[in-house]
């Protein structure tokens, strides 16, 4: 079946530093990838939609200069949390839409802790 | 707008009990409906889906029927197991001929099965 990987699975960083999270579709091509944020015991909040070769579309209230998204190829999207602060600590999940079937497949998530 | 409402959790049952998790939706047109499951510390896995009215999705003993007249997609299982303990998300995908087709999630229902 379709597999989406995320790297790293967990990361701890200091306040003020930047962290990059990768999302890869391993066995299919994804023209569209989605980035979600999940707070403890809460639902997923869509942050942005990433389209291959173009700028990401951010949801209302999400700072695009803080959460940089790049979708450079049909199998890779990256989310960079710039100048991280403790309130950015969260579980970040990506999903990728198969360009052939339109089905979305989710990655395993990345837990970010900012100290 | 599009929205999904799930029954509030947490839900605690004994092994072999019957499970129902209610889900209702608001959407224009004919959305596709999904149930996702999230095990602790992991991303989301698609459990089942239905793409049109009266369709029944089923997987691993779970079932849900797309009821347009009641705008519902309730999740059921006849006999739950301890391994079914997880958070369950109901979601819809609006029908658009074009576009990113973003998923809209319910708030999630935490299920705990006791042996």
JSON list of C-alpha atoms in Angstrom, two decimals:
[
{"chain": "A", "resi": 1, "resn": "UNK", "atom": "CA", "xyz": [0.00, 0.00, 0.00]},
{"chain": "A", "resi": 2, "resn": "UNK", "atom": "CA", "xyz": [0.89, 3.66, -0.21]},
{"chain": "A", "resi": 3, "resn": "UNK", "atom": "CA", "xyz": [3.39, 4.77, 2.40]},
{"chain": "A", "resi": 4, "resn": "UNK", "atom": "CA", "xyz": [4.24, 8.22, 3.65]},
{"chain": "A", "resi": 5, "resn": "UNK", "atom": "CA", "xyz": [7.27, 8.73, 5.85]},
{"chain": "A", "resi": 6, "resn": "UNK", "atom": "CA", "xyz": [8.24, 11.61, 8.07]},
{"chain": "A", "resi": 7, "resn": "UNK", "atom": "CA", "xyz": [11.66, 12.49, 9.38]},
{"chain": "A", "resi": 8, "resn": "UNK", "atom": "CA", "xyz": [12.53, 12.93, 12.12]},
{"chain": "A", "resi": 9, "resn": "UNK", "atom": "CA", "xyz": [9.94, 11.10, 14.19]},
{"chain": "A", "resi": 10, "resn": "UNK", "atom": "CA", "xyz": [10.78, 13.27, 17.16]},
{"chain": "A", "resi": 11, "resn": "UNK", "atom": "CA", "xyz": [13.04, 16.25, 17.74]},
{"chain": "A", "resi": 12, "resn": "UNK", "atom": "CA", "xyz": [14.02, 18.45, 20.65]},
{"chain": "A", "resi": 13, "resn": "UNK", "atom": "CA", "xyz": [15.42, 21.89, 19.95]},
{"chain": "A", "resi": 14, "resn": "UNK", "atom": "CA", "xyz": [16.24, 25.06, 21.82]},
{"chain": "A", "resi": 15, "resn": "UNK", "atom": "CA", "xyz": [14.22, 28.25, 21.58]},
{"chain": "A", "resi": 16, "resn": "UNK", "atom": "CA", "xyz": [15.27, 30.42, 18.70]},
{"chain": "A", "resi": 17, "resn": "UNK", "atom": "CA", "xyz": [16.55, 27.66, 16.48]},
{"chain": "A", "resi": 18, "resn": "UNK", "atom": "CA", "xyz": [14.92, 26.32, 13.32]},
{"chain": "A", "resi": 19, "resn": "UNK", "atom": "CA", "xyz": [13.77, 22.78, 12.69]},
{"chain": "A", "resi": 20, "resn": "UNK", "atom": "CA", "xyz": [13.06, 21.09, 9.36]},
{"chain": "A", "resi": 21, "resn": "UNK", "atom": "CA", "xyz": [10.61, 18.20, 9.05]},
{"chain": "A", "resi": 22, "resn": "UNK", "atom": "CA", "xyz": [10.50, 16.08, 5.90]},
{"chain": "A", "resi": 23, "resn": "UNK", "atom": "CA", "xyz": [7.48, 14.33, 4.45]},
{"chain": "A", "resi": 24, "resn": "UNK", "atom": "CA", "xyz": [8.03, 11.77, 1.70]},
{"chain": "A", "resi": 25, "resn": "UNK", "atom": "CA", "xyz": [5.68, 9.66, -0.38]},
{"chain": "A", "resi": 26, "resn": "UNK", "atom": "CA", "xyz": [7.62, 6.43, -0.81]},
{"chain": "A", "resi": 27, "resn": "UNK", "atom": "CA", "xyz": [5.79, 4.60, -3.57]},
{"chain": "A", "resi": 28, "resn": "UNK", "atom": "CA", "xyz": [3.59, 7.15, -5.27]},
{"chain": "A", "resi": 29, "resn": "UNK", "atom": "CA", "xyz": [3.72, 10.68, -6.59]},
{"chain": "A", "resi": 30, "resn": "UNK", "atom": "CA", "xyz": [2.00, 13.44, -4.71]},
{"chain": "A", "resi": 31, "resn": "UNK", "atom": "CA", "xyz": [1.26, 16.76, -6.35]},
{"chain": "A", "resi": 32, "resn": "UNK", "atom": "CA", "xyz": [-0.40, 17.89, -3.15]},
{"chain": "A", "resi": 33, "resn": "UNK", "atom": "CA", "xyz": [0.68, 17.41, 0.45]},
{"chain": "A", "resi": 34, "resn": "UNK", "atom": "CA", "xyz": [-0.98, 18.70, 3.59]},
{"chain": "A", "resi": 35, "resn": "UNK", "atom": "CA", "xyz": [0.56, 19.73, 6.89]},
{"chain": "A", "resi": 36, "resn": "UNK", "atom": "CA", "xyz": [-1.39, 19.36, 10.12]},
{"chain": "A", "resi": 37, "resn": "UNK", "atom": "CA", "xyz": [-0.74, 20.23, 13.71]},
{"chain": "A", "resi": 38, "resn": "UNK", "atom": "CA", "xyz": [-2.20, 18.25, 16.57]},
{"chain": "A", "resi": 39, "resn": "UNK", "atom": "CA", "xyz": [-2.29, 19.37, 20.18]},
{"chain": "A", "resi": 40, "resn": "UNK", "atom": "CA", "xyz": [-2.56, 16.77, 22.95]},
{"chain": "A", "resi": 41, "resn": "UNK", "atom": "CA", "xyz": [-5.93, 15.04, 22.97]},
{"chain": "A", "resi": 42, "resn": "UNK", "atom": "CA", "xyz": [-7.22, 17.28, 20.20]},
{"chain": "A", "resi": 43, "resn": "UNK", "atom": "CA", "xyz": [-8.10, 16.96, 16.56]},
{"chain": "A", "resi": 44, "resn": "UNK", "atom": "CA", "xyz": [-5.90, 17.77, 13.60]},
{"chain": "A", "resi": 45, "resn": "UNK", "atom": "CA", "xyz": [-5.64, 21.38, 12.55]},
{"chain": "A", "resi": 46, "resn": "UNK", "atom": "CA", "xyz": [-4.80, 21.92, 8.90]},
{"chain": "A", "resi": 47, "resn": "UNK", "atom": "CA", "xyz": [-1.92, 24.38, 8.65]},
{"chain": "A", "resi": 48, "resn": "UNK", "atom": "CA", "xyz": [-1.26, 24.53, 4.93]},
{"chain": "A", "resi": 49, "resn": "UNK", "atom": "CA", "xyz": [-1.61, 22.85, 1.59]},
{"chain": "A", "resi": 50, "resn": "UNK", "atom": "CA", "xyz": [1.58, 22.28, -0.33]},
{"chain": "A", "resi": 51, "resn": "UNK", "atom": "CA", "xyz": [1.57, 21.99, -4.10]},
{"chain": "A", "resi": 52, "resn": "UNK", "atom": "CA", "xyz": [4.54, 20.73, -6.04]},
{"chain": "A", "resi": 53, "resn": "UNK", "atom": "CA", "xyz": [6.38, 23.53, -7.75]},
{"chain": "A", "resi": 54, "resn": "UNK", "atom": "CA", "xyz": [4.29, 26.36, -6.34]},
{"chain": "A", "resi": 55, "resn": "UNK", "atom": "CA", "xyz": [3.80, 28.30, -3.14]},
{"chain": "A", "resi": 56, "resn": "UNK", "atom": "CA", "xyz": [1.94, 26.73, -0.27]},
{"chain": "A", "resi": 57, "resn": "UNK", "atom": "CA", "xyz": [-1.54, 27.87, 0.68]},
{"chain": "A", "resi": 58, "resn": "UNK", "atom": "CA", "xyz": [-1.81, 28.62, 4.39]},
{"chain": "A", "resi": 59, "resn": "UNK", "atom": "CA", "xyz": [-4.91, 28.40, 6.51]},
{"chain": "A", "resi": 60, "resn": "UNK", "atom": "CA", "xyz": [-6.17, 31.46, 8.28]},
{"chain": "A", "resi": 61, "resn": "UNK", "atom": "CA", "xyz": [-4.16, 32.27, 11.38]},
{"chain": "A", "resi": 62, "resn": "UNK", "atom": "CA", "xyz": [-1.06, 30.30, 10.38]},
{"chain": "A", "resi": 63, "resn": "UNK", "atom": "CA", "xyz": [2.08, 32.43, 10.05]},
{"chain": "A", "resi": 64, "resn": "UNK", "atom": "CA", "xyz": [3.66, 31.63, 6.72]},
{"chain": "A", "resi": 65, "resn": "UNK", "atom": "CA", "xyz": [6.95, 33.27, 7.67]},
{"chain": "A", "resi": 66, "resn": "UNK", "atom": "CA", "xyz": [7.19, 31.05, 10.73]},
{"chain": "A", "resi": 67, "resn": "UNK", "atom": "CA", "xyz": [6.15, 27.80, 9.11]},
{"chain": "A", "resi": 68, "resn": "UNK", "atom": "CA", "xyz": [8.02, 27.60, 5.81]},
{"chain": "A", "resi": 69, "resn": "UNK", "atom": "CA", "xyz": [6.82, 24.95, 3.42]},
{"chain": "A", "resi": 70, "resn": "UNK", "atom": "CA", "xyz": [8.66, 23.74, 0.36]},
{"chain": "A", "resi": 71, "resn": "UNK", "atom": "CA", "xyz": [7.39, 21.11, -2.07]},
{"chain": "A", "resi": 72, "resn": "UNK", "atom": "CA", "xyz": [10.31, 20.73, -4.42]},
{"chain": "A", "resi": 73, "resn": "UNK", "atom": "CA", "xyz": [9.45, 17.36, -5.95]},
{"chain": "A", "resi": 74, "resn": "UNK", "atom": "CA", "xyz": [6.55, 14.99, -6.42]},
{"chain": "A", "resi": 75, "resn": "UNK", "atom": "CA", "xyz": [7.69, 12.92, -3.45]},
{"chain": "A", "resi": 76, "resn": "UNK", "atom": "CA", "xyz": [9.01, 15.42, -0.93]},
{"chain": "A", "resi": 77, "resn": "UNK", "atom": "CA", "xyz": [7.62, 18.32, 1.06]},
{"chain": "A", "resi": 78, "resn": "UNK", "atom": "CA", "xyz": [9.37, 20.02, 3.96]},
{"chain": "A", "resi": 79, "resn": "UNK", "atom": "CA", "xyz": [8.08, 22.08, 6.86]},
{"chain": "A", "resi": 80, "resn": "UNK", "atom": "CA", "xyz": [10.57, 24.37, 8.57]},
{"chain": "A", "resi": 81, "resn": "UNK", "atom": "CA", "xyz": [9.64, 25.86, 11.91]},
{"chain": "A", "resi": 82, "resn": "UNK", "atom": "CA", "xyz": [11.71, 29.03, 12.14]},
{"chain": "A", "resi": 83, "resn": "UNK", "atom": "CA", "xyz": [12.80, 30.65, 15.37]},
{"chain": "A", "resi": 84, "resn": "UNK", "atom": "CA", "xyz": [10.98, 28.00, 17.36]},
{"chain": "A", "resi": 85, "resn": "UNK", "atom": "CA", "xyz": [9.40, 28.80, 20.71]},
{"chain": "A", "resi": 86, "resn": "UNK", "atom": "CA", "xyz": [7.98, 26.47, 23.37]},
{"chain": "A", "resi": 87, "resn": "UNK", "atom": "CA", "xyz": [4.45, 27.17, 22.15]},
{"chain": "A", "resi": 88, "resn": "UNK", "atom": "CA", "xyz": [5.42, 25.58, 18.83]},
{"chain": "A", "resi": 89, "resn": "UNK", "atom": "CA", "xyz": [5.84, 22.25, 20.63]},
{"chain": "A", "resi": 90, "resn": "UNK", "atom": "CA", "xyz": [3.32, 19.93, 19.06]},
{"chain": "A", "resi": 91, "resn": "UNK", "atom": "CA", "xyz": [2.75, 16.83, 16.96]},
{"chain": "A", "resi": 92, "resn": "UNK", "atom": "CA", "xyz": [3.07, 17.64, 13.26]},
{"chain": "A", "resi": 93, "resn": "UNK", "atom": "CA", "xyz": [1.49, 15.28, 10.73]},
{"chain": "A", "resi": 94, "resn": "UNK", "atom": "CA", "xyz": [1.69, 15.39, 6.96]},
{"chain": "A", "resi": 95, "resn": "UNK", "atom": "CA", "xyz": [-0.47, 13.70, 4.39]},
{"chain": "A", "resi": 96, "resn": "UNK", "atom": "CA", "xyz": [0.07, 13.19, 0.68]},
{"chain": "A", "resi": 97, "resn": "UNK", "atom": "CA", "xyz": [-2.52, 12.97, -2.04]},
{"chain": "A", "resi": 98, "resn": "UNK", "atom": "CA", "xyz": [-1.83, 10.34, -4.67]},
{"chain": "A", "resi": 99, "resn": "UNK", "atom": "CA", "xyz": [-1.94, 12.10, -8.04]},
{"chain": "A", "resi": 100, "resn": "UNK", "atom": "CA", "xyz": [-3.44, 8.99, -9.61]},
{"chain": "A", "resi": 101, "resn": "UNK", "atom": "CA", "xyz": [-6.14, 7.96, -7.13]},
{"chain": "A", "resi": 102, "resn": "UNK", "atom": "CA", "xyz": [-6.63, 11.24, -5.20]},
{"chain": "A", "resi": 103, "resn": "UNK", "atom": "CA", "xyz": [-6.56, 9.29, -1.94]},
{"chain": "A", "resi": 104, "resn": "UNK", "atom": "CA", "xyz": [-4.74, 10.85, 1.00]},
{"chain": "A", "resi": 105, "resn": "UNK", "atom": "CA", "xyz": [-2.20, 8.92, 3.00]},
{"chain": "A", "resi": 106, "resn": "UNK", "atom": "CA", "xyz": [-0.87, 10.09, 6.35]},
{"chain": "A", "resi": 107, "resn": "UNK", "atom": "CA", "xyz": [2.64, 10.07, 7.71]},
{"chain": "A", "resi": 108, "resn": "UNK", "atom": "CA", "xyz": [3.41, 8.77, 11.21]},
{"chain": "A", "resi": 109, "resn": "UNK", "atom": "CA", "xyz": [3.92, 12.25, 12.62]},
{"chain": "A", "resi": 110, "resn": "UNK", "atom": "CA", "xyz": [6.80, 14.23, 14.11]},
{"chain": "A", "resi": 111, "resn": "UNK", "atom": "CA", "xyz": [6.81, 15.25, 17.73]},
{"chain": "A", "resi": 112, "resn": "UNK", "atom": "CA", "xyz": [8.54, 18.59, 18.22]},
{"chain": "A", "resi": 113, "resn": "UNK", "atom": "CA", "xyz": [9.57, 19.77, 21.67]},
{"chain": "A", "resi": 114, "resn": "UNK", "atom": "CA", "xyz": [11.05, 23.24, 22.04]},
{"chain": "A", "resi": 115, "resn": "UNK", "atom": "CA", "xyz": [12.91, 23.90, 25.27]},
{"chain": "B", "resi": 1, "resn": "UNK", "atom": "CA", "xyz": [-19.65, 25.44, 5.45]},
{"chain": "B", "resi": 2, "resn": "UNK", "atom": "CA", "xyz": [-18.39, 21.90, 5.92]},
{"chain": "B", "resi": 3, "resn": "UNK", "atom": "CA", "xyz": [-18.14, 20.43, 9.40]},
{"chain": "B", "resi": 4, "resn": "UNK", "atom": "CA", "xyz": [-18.05, 17.12, 11.25]},
{"chain": "B", "resi": 5, "resn": "UNK", "atom": "CA", "xyz": [-19.37, 16.46, 14.74]},
{"chain": "B", "resi": 6, "resn": "UNK", "atom": "CA", "xyz": [-18.48, 13.35, 16.70]},
{"chain": "B", "resi": 7, "resn": "UNK", "atom": "CA", "xyz": [-19.79, 12.07, 19.99]},
{"chain": "B", "resi": 8, "resn": "UNK", "atom": "CA", "xyz": [-17.67, 13.28, 22.83]},
{"chain": "B", "resi": 9, "resn": "UNK", "atom": "CA", "xyz": [-15.39, 10.86, 24.54]},
{"chain": "B", "resi": 10, "resn": "UNK", "atom": "CA", "xyz": [-13.72, 9.29, 26.17]},
{"chain": "B", "resi": 11, "resn": "UNK", "atom": "CA", "xyz": [-15.55, 6.03, 25.65]},
{"chain": "B", "resi": 12, "resn": "UNK", "atom": "CA", "xyz": [-14.65, 3.08, 27.86]},
{"chain": "B", "resi": 13, "resn": "UNK", "atom": "CA", "xyz": [-15.96, -0.41, 27.16]},
{"chain": "B", "resi": 14, "resn": "UNK", "atom": "CA", "xyz": [-15.26, -3.94, 28.19]},
{"chain": "B", "resi": 15, "resn": "UNK", "atom": "CA", "xyz": [-13.82, -6.43, 25.74]},
{"chain": "B", "resi": 16, "resn": "UNK", "atom": "CA", "xyz": [-16.44, -8.01, 23.44]},
{"chain": "B", "resi": 17, "resn": "UNK", "atom": "CA", "xyz": [-18.88, -5.13, 23.98]},
{"chain": "B", "resi": 18, "resn": "UNK", "atom": "CA", "xyz": [-20.75, -3.51, 21.10]},
{"chain": "B", "resi": 19, "resn": "UNK", "atom": "CA", "xyz": [-19.35, -0.19, 19.92]},
{"chain": "B", "resi": 20, "resn": "UNK", "atom": "CA", "xyz": [-21.05, 2.80, 18.37]},
{"chain": "B", "resi": 21, "resn": "UNK", "atom": "CA", "xyz": [-19.34, 6.13, 17.79]},
{"chain": "B", "resi": 22, "resn": "UNK", "atom": "CA", "xyz": [-21.72, 8.70, 16.37]},
{"chain": "B", "resi": 23, "resn": "UNK", "atom": "CA", "xyz": [-20.71, 11.06, 13.58]},
{"chain": "B", "resi": 24, "resn": "UNK", "atom": "CA", "xyz": [-22.83, 13.64, 11.80]},
{"chain": "B", "resi": 25, "resn": "UNK", "atom": "CA", "xyz": [-21.79, 16.07, 9.14]},
{"chain": "B", "resi": 26, "resn": "UNK", "atom": "CA", "xyz": [-22.74, 19.27, 7.39]},
{"chain": "B", "resi": 27, "resn": "UNK", "atom": "CA", "xyz": [-21.71, 19.68, 3.78]},
{"chain": "B", "resi": 28, "resn": "UNK", "atom": "CA", "xyz": [-22.87, 20.93, 0.46]},
{"chain": "B", "resi": 29, "resn": "UNK", "atom": "CA", "xyz": [-23.19, 18.45, -2.33]},
{"chain": "B", "resi": 30, "resn": "UNK", "atom": "CA", "xyz": [-22.07, 14.87, -1.91]},
{"chain": "B", "resi": 31, "resn": "UNK", "atom": "CA", "xyz": [-18.94, 14.52, 0.20]},
{"chain": "B", "resi": 32, "resn": "UNK", "atom": "CA", "xyz": [-16.93, 11.38, 0.73]},
{"chain": "B", "resi": 33, "resn": "UNK", "atom": "CA", "xyz": [-16.86, 10.19, 4.33]},
{"chain": "B", "resi": 34, "resn": "UNK", "atom": "CA", "xyz": [-14.04, 8.55, 6.24]},
{"chain": "B", "resi": 35, "resn": "UNK", "atom": "CA", "xyz": [-13.11, 7.03, 9.57]},
{"chain": "B", "resi": 36, "resn": "UNK", "atom": "CA", "xyz": [-9.47, 7.25, 10.60]},
{"chain": "B", "resi": 37, "resn": "UNK", "atom": "CA", "xyz": [-7.82, 5.60, 13.61]},
{"chain": "B", "resi": 38, "resn": "UNK", "atom": "CA", "xyz": [-4.84, 6.95, 15.53]},
{"chain": "B", "resi": 39, "resn": "UNK", "atom": "CA", "xyz": [-2.92, 4.68, 17.87]},
{"chain": "B", "resi": 40, "resn": "UNK", "atom": "CA", "xyz": [-0.84, 6.29, 20.63]},
{"chain": "B", "resi": 41, "resn": "UNK", "atom": "CA", "xyz": [2.12, 8.22, 19.29]},
{"chain": "B", "resi": 42, "resn": "UNK", "atom": "CA", "xyz": [1.32, 7.47, 15.67]},
{"chain": "B", "resi": 43, "resn": "UNK", "atom": "CA", "xyz": [-0.18, 9.18, 12.65]},
{"chain": "B", "resi": 44, "resn": "UNK", "atom": "CA", "xyz": [-3.59, 8.47, 11.20]},
{"chain": "B", "resi": 45, "resn": "UNK", "atom": "CA", "xyz": [-4.58, 5.29, 9.41]},
{"chain": "B", "resi": 46, "resn": "UNK", "atom": "CA", "xyz": [-7.58, 5.05, 7.15]},
{"chain": "B", "resi": 47, "resn": "UNK", "atom": "CA", "xyz": [-10.04, 2.62, 8.71]},
{"chain": "B", "resi": 48, "resn": "UNK", "atom": "CA", "xyz": [-12.88, 2.75, 6.19]},
{"chain": "B", "resi": 49, "resn": "UNK", "atom": "CA", "xyz": [-14.63, 5.07, 3.77]},
{"chain": "B", "resi": 50, "resn": "UNK", "atom": "CA", "xyz": [-17.81, 5.59, 1.77]},
{"chain": "B", "resi": 51, "resn": "UNK", "atom": "CA", "xyz": [-18.14, 7.79, -1.26]},
{"chain": "B", "resi": 52, "resn": "UNK", "atom": "CA", "xyz": [-21.90, 7.94, -1.88]},
{"chain": "B", "resi": 53, "resn": "UNK", "atom": "CA", "xyz": [-25.21, 7.64, -0.10]},
{"chain": "B", "resi": 54, "resn": "UNK", "atom": "CA", "xyz": [-26.11, 4.19, 1.27]},
{"chain": "B", "resi": 55, "resn": "UNK", "atom": "CA", "xyz": [-22.56, 2.91, 0.77]},
{"chain": "B", "resi": 56, "resn": "UNK", "atom": "CA", "xyz": [-21.25, 0.83, 3.64]},
{"chain": "B", "resi": 57, "resn": "UNK", "atom": "CA", "xyz": [-17.56, 0.96, 4.45]},
{"chain": "B", "resi": 58, "resn": "UNK", "atom": "CA", "xyz": [-16.09, -1.93, 6.41]},
{"chain": "B", "resi": 59, "resn": "UNK", "atom": "CA", "xyz": [-12.70, -3.05, 7.65]},
{"chain": "B", "resi": 60, "resn": "UNK", "atom": "CA", "xyz": [-11.37, -5.13, 10.56]},
{"chain": "B", "resi": 61, "resn": "UNK", "atom": "CA", "xyz": [-14.89, -5.74, 11.86]},
{"chain": "B", "resi": 62, "resn": "UNK", "atom": "CA", "xyz": [-15.79, -2.05, 11.84]},
{"chain": "B", "resi": 63, "resn": "UNK", "atom": "CA", "xyz": [-18.65, -0.76, 9.71]},
{"chain": "B", "resi": 64, "resn": "UNK", "atom": "CA", "xyz": [-20.20, 2.58, 8.86]},
{"chain": "B", "resi": 65, "resn": "UNK", "atom": "CA", "xyz": [-23.05, 3.43, 6.49]},
{"chain": "B", "resi": 66, "resn": "UNK", "atom": "CA", "xyz": [-23.34, 6.73, 4.62]},
{"chain": "B", "resi": 67, "resn": "UNK", "atom": "CA", "xyz": [-26.81, 8.03, 5.53]},
{"chain": "B", "resi": 68, "resn": "UNK", "atom": "CA", "xyz": [-27.65, 11.11, 3.51]},
{"chain": "B", "resi": 69, "resn": "UNK", "atom": "CA", "xyz": [-31.12, 11.52, 4.99]},
{"chain": "B", "resi": 70, "resn": "UNK", "atom": "CA", "xyz": [-29.71, 11.84, 8.50]},
{"chain": "B", "resi": 71, "resn": "UNK", "atom": "CA", "xyz": [-26.30, 13.21, 7.42]},
{"chain": "B", "resi": 72, "resn": "UNK", "atom": "CA", "xyz": [-24.62, 10.56, 9.52]},
{"chain": "B", "resi": 73, "resn": "UNK", "atom": "CA", "xyz": [-21.76, 8.06, 9.30]},
{"chain": "B", "resi": 74, "resn": "UNK", "atom": "CA", "xyz": [-21.79, 6.22, 12.61]},
{"chain": "B", "resi": 75, "resn": "UNK", "atom": "CA", "xyz": [-18.99, 3.75, 13.33]},
{"chain": "B", "resi": 76, "resn": "UNK", "atom": "CA", "xyz": [-19.95, 0.34, 14.72]},
{"chain": "B", "resi": 77, "resn": "UNK", "atom": "CA", "xyz": [-18.26, -2.87, 15.76]},
{"chain": "B", "resi": 78, "resn": "UNK", "atom": "CA", "xyz": [-19.99, -5.89, 17.16]},
{"chain": "B", "resi": 79, "resn": "UNK", "atom": "CA", "xyz": [-17.29, -7.10, 19.53]},
{"chain": "B", "resi": 80, "resn": "UNK", "atom": "CA", "xyz": [-14.39, -4.85, 20.46]},
{"chain": "B", "resi": 81, "resn": "UNK", "atom": "CA", "xyz": [-10.94, -5.97, 21.51]},
{"chain": "B", "resi": 82, "resn": "UNK", "atom": "CA", "xyz": [-8.31, -4.39, 23.72]},
{"chain": "B", "resi": 83, "resn": "UNK", "atom": "CA", "xyz": [-6.25, -3.69, 20.60]},
{"chain": "B", "resi": 84, "resn": "UNK", "atom": "CA", "xyz": [-9.03, -1.41, 19.33]},
{"chain": "B", "resi": 85, "resn": "UNK", "atom": "CA", "xyz": [-8.10, 1.16, 21.97]},
{"chain": "B", "resi": 86, "resn": "UNK", "atom": "CA", "xyz": [-7.22, 4.30, 20.03]},
{"chain": "B", "resi": 87, "resn": "UNK", "atom": "CA", "xyz": [-8.58, 7.67, 18.96]},
{"chain": "B", "resi": 88, "resn": "UNK", "atom": "CA", "xyz": [-11.10, 7.57, 16.12]},
{"chain": "B", "resi": 89, "resn": "UNK", "atom": "CA", "xyz": [-11.66, 10.50, 13.76]},
{"chain": "B", "resi": 90, "resn": "UNK", "atom": "CA", "xyz": [-14.59, 10.96, 11.45]},
{"chain": "B", "resi": 91, "resn": "UNK", "atom": "CA", "xyz": [-13.83, 13.10, 8.40]},
{"chain": "B", "resi": 92, "resn": "UNK", "atom": "CA", "xyz": [-15.37, 14.33, 5.19]},
{"chain": "B", "resi": 93, "resn": "UNK", "atom": "CA", "xyz": [-13.89, 15.36, 1.89]},
{"chain": "B", "resi": 94, "resn": "UNK", "atom": "CA", "xyz": [-16.03, 17.83, -0.01]},
{"chain": "B", "resi": 95, "resn": "UNK", "atom": "CA", "xyz": [-16.81, 16.99, -3.58]},
{"chain": "B", "resi": 96, "resn": "UNK", "atom": "CA", "xyz": [-15.09, 19.45, -5.82]},
{"chain": "B", "resi": 97, "resn": "UNK", "atom": "CA", "xyz": [-14.28, 18.69, -9.39]},
{"chain": "B", "resi": 98, "resn": "UNK", "atom": "CA", "xyz": [-11.01, 20.48, -8.92]},
{"chain": "B", "resi": 99, "resn": "UNK", "atom": "CA", "xyz": [-8.94, 21.75, -6.08]},
{"chain": "B", "resi": 100, "resn": "UNK", "atom": "CA", "xyz": [-7.04, 20.37, -3.16]},
{"chain": "B", "resi": 101, "resn": "UNK", "atom": "CA", "xyz": [-9.99, 18.47, -1.69]},
{"chain": "B", "resi": 102, "resn": "UNK", "atom": "CA", "xyz": [-9.06, 19.15, 1.89]},
{"chain": "B", "resi": 103, "resn": "UNK", "atom": "CA", "xyz": [-10.27, 16.78, 4.60]},
{"chain": "B", "resi": 104, "resn": "UNK", "atom": "CA", "xyz": [-12.44, 18.16, 7.38]},
{"chain": "B", "resi": 105, "resn": "UNK", "atom": "CA", "xyz": [-12.04, 16.28, 10.68]},
{"chain": "B", "resi": 106, "resn": "UNK", "atom": "CA", "xyz": [-14.24, 15.80, 13.68]},
{"chain": "B", "resi": 107, "resn": "UNK", "atom": "CA", "xyz": [-12.78, 16.35, 17.10]},
{"chain": "B", "resi": 108, "resn": "UNK", "atom": "CA", "xyz": [-11.90, 12.70, 17.66]},
{"chain": "B", "resi": 109, "resn": "UNK", "atom": "CA", "xyz": [-13.23, 10.13, 20.12]},
{"chain": "B", "resi": 110, "resn": "UNK", "atom": "CA", "xyz": [-10.86, 8.35, 22.47]},
{"chain": "B", "resi": 111, "resn": "UNK", "atom": "CA", "xyz": [-11.80, 4.70, 22.94]},
{"chain": "B", "resi": 112, "resn": "UNK", "atom": "CA", "xyz": [-10.44, 2.52, 25.72]},
{"chain": "B", "resi": 113, "resn": "UNK", "atom": "CA", "xyz": [-11.23, -1.18, 25.89]},
{"chain": "B", "resi": 114, "resn": "UNK", "atom": "CA", "xyz": [-10.68, -2.95, 29.19]},
{"chain": "B", "resi": 115, "resn": "UNK", "atom": "CA", "xyz": [-9.94, -6.68, 29.31]}
]
